[in-house]
Tab-separated table of C-alpha atoms in Angstrom:
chain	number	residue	atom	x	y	z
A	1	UNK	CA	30.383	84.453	-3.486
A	2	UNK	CA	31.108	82.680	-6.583
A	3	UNK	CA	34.031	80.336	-5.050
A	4	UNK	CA	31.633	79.268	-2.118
A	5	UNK	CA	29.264	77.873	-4.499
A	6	UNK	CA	31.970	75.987	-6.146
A	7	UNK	CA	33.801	75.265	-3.162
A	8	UNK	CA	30.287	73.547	-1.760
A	9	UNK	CA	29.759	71.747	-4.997
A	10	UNK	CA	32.980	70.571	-5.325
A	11	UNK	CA	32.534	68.817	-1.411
A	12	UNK	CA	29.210	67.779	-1.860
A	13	UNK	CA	30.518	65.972	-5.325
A	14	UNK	CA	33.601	64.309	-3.269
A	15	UNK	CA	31.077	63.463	-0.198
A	16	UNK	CA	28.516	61.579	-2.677
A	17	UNK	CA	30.981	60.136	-4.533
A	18	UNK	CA	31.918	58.380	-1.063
A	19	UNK	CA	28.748	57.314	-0.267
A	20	UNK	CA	28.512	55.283	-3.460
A	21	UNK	CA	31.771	53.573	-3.219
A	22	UNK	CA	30.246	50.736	-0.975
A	23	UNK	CA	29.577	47.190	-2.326
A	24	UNK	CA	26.365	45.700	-1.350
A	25	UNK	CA	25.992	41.517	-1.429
A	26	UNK	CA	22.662	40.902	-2.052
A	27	UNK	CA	21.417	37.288	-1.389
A	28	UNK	CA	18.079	36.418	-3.559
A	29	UNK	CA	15.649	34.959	-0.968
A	30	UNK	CA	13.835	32.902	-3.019
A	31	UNK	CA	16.537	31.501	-5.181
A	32	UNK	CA	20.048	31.854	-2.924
A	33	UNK	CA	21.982	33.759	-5.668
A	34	UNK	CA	24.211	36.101	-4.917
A	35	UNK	CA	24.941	39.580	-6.566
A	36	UNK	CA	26.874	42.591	-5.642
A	37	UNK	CA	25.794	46.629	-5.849
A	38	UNK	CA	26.695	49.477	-5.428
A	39	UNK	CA	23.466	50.321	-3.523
A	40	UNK	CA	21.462	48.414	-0.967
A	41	UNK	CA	19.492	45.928	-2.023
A	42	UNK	CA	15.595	45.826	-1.034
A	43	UNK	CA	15.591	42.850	1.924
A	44	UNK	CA	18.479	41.001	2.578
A	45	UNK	CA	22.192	42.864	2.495
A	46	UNK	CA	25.512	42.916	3.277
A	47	UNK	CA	28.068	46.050	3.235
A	48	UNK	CA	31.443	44.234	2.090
A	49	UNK	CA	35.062	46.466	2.358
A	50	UNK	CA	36.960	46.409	-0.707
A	51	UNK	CA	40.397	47.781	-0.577
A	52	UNK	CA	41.593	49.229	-4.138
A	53	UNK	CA	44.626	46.791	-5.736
A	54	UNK	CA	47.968	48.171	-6.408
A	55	UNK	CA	48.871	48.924	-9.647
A	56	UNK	CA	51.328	45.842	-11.224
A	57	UNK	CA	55.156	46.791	-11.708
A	58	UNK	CA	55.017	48.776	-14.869
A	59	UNK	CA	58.758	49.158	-14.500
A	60	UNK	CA	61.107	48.395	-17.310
A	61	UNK	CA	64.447	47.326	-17.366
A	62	UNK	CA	67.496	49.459	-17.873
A	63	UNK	CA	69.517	49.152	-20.834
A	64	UNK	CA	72.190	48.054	-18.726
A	65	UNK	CA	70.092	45.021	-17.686
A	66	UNK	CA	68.759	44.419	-21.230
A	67	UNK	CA	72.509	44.414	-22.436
A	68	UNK	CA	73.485	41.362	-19.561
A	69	UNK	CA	70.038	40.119	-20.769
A	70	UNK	CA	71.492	39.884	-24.633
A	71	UNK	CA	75.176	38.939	-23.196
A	72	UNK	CA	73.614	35.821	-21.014
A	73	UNK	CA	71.210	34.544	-24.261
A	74	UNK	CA	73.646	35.483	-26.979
A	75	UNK	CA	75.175	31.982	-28.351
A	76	UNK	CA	78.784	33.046	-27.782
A	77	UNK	CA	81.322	30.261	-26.727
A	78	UNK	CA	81.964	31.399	-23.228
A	79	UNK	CA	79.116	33.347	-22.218
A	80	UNK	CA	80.774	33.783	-18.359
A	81	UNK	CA	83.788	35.455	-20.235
A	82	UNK	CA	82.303	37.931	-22.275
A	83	UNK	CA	83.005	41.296	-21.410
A	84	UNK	CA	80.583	44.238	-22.224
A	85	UNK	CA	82.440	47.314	-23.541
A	86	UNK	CA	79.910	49.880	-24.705
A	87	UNK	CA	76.087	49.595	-25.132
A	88	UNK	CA	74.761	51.730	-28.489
A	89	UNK	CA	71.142	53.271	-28.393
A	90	UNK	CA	68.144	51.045	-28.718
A	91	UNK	CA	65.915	51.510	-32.150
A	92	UNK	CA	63.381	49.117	-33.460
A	93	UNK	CA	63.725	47.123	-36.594
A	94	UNK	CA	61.162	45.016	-38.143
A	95	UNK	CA	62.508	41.412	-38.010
A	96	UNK	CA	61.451	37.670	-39.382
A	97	UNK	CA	61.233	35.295	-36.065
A	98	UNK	CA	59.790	31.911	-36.163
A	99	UNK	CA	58.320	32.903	-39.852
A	100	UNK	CA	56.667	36.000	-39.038
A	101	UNK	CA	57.533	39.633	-39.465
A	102	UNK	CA	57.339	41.448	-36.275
A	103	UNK	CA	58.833	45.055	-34.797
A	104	UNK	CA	61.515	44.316	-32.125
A	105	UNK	CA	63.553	46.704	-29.969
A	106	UNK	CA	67.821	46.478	-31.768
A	107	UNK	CA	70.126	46.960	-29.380
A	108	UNK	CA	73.890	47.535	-30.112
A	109	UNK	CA	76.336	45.908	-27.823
A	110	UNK	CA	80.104	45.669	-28.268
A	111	UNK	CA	81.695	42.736	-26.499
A	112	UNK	CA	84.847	41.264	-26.284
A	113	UNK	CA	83.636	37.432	-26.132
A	114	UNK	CA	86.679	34.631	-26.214
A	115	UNK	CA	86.795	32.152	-29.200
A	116	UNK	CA	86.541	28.783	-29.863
A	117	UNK	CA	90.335	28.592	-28.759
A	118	UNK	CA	89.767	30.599	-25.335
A	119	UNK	CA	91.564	33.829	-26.816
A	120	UNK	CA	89.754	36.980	-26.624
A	121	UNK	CA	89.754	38.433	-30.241
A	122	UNK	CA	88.977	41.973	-29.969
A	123	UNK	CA	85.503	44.185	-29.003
A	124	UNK	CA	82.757	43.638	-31.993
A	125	UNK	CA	79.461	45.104	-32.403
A	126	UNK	CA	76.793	42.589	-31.791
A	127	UNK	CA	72.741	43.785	-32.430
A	128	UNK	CA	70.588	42.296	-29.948
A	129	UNK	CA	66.602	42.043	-30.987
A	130	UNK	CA	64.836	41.740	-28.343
A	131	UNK	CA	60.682	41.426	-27.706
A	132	UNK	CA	58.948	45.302	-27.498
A	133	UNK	CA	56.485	44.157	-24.199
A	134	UNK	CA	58.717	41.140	-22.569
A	135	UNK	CA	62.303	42.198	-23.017
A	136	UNK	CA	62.620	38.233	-24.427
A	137	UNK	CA	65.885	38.310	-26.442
A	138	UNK	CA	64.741	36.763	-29.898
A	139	UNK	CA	68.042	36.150	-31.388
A	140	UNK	CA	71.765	38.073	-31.104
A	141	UNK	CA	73.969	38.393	-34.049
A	142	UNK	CA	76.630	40.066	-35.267
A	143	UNK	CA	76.753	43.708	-36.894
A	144	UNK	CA	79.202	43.077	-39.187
């Protein structure tokens, strides 16, 4: 007996809760302004349908895609020859950019990156700081 009760409270909560999700646009008579409600309005209204927006891309990045990120905005020589070899795990540092101290997300890269003669010189660890909500690289330097 118990689980009807809450079984018919539970519907009747779900059916009222429909009934109120209508907008209303209610025109003042006297002065032409317009309002919106959620219930009728005494005279003059309008139902109107709103359809609920989709939630914005909260997706982030992979940390292969951050790494190409820090490879294409690092200030090698030959960015277009730079070859990633291993990407370290990400941590957060608290760094000075543009005269302020802020937290930014490090992230270890080794690349093999040509010189200023067009040899490659070897894999080195590069830390890439890069903006916590953006994924903006702030600056890419070397770990050593």
């Amino acid at each position: 007996m118990r689980w009807m009760v809450v079984a018919a409270t539970a519907a009747a909560a779900v059916w009222c809760g429909a009934g109120l999700a209508g907008v209303y646009k209610c025109t003042n008579p006297e002065t032409g302004a317009v309002t919106f409600s959620q219930t009728p309005c005494p005279g003059e209204s309008e139902r109107i349908e709103v359809r609920s927006a989709s939630a914005p891309d909260q997706s982030r990045p992979t940390i292969e895609a951050l790494a190409e990120i820090c490879v294409k905005e690092g200030s090698f020589k030959d960015p277009a020859s730079v070859e990633l070899v291993e990407i370290g795990t990400m941590g957060a540092e608290v760094i000075t950019y543009a005269s302020h101290r802020i937290v930014a997300h490090r992230l270890p890269i080794k690349v093999n990156a040509r010189n200023g003669y067009g040899g490659y010189v070897g894999a080195e660890w590069y830390h890439c700081y890069l903006s916590r909500a953006t994924s903006k690289v702030f600056m890419v330097v070397s770990a050593e």
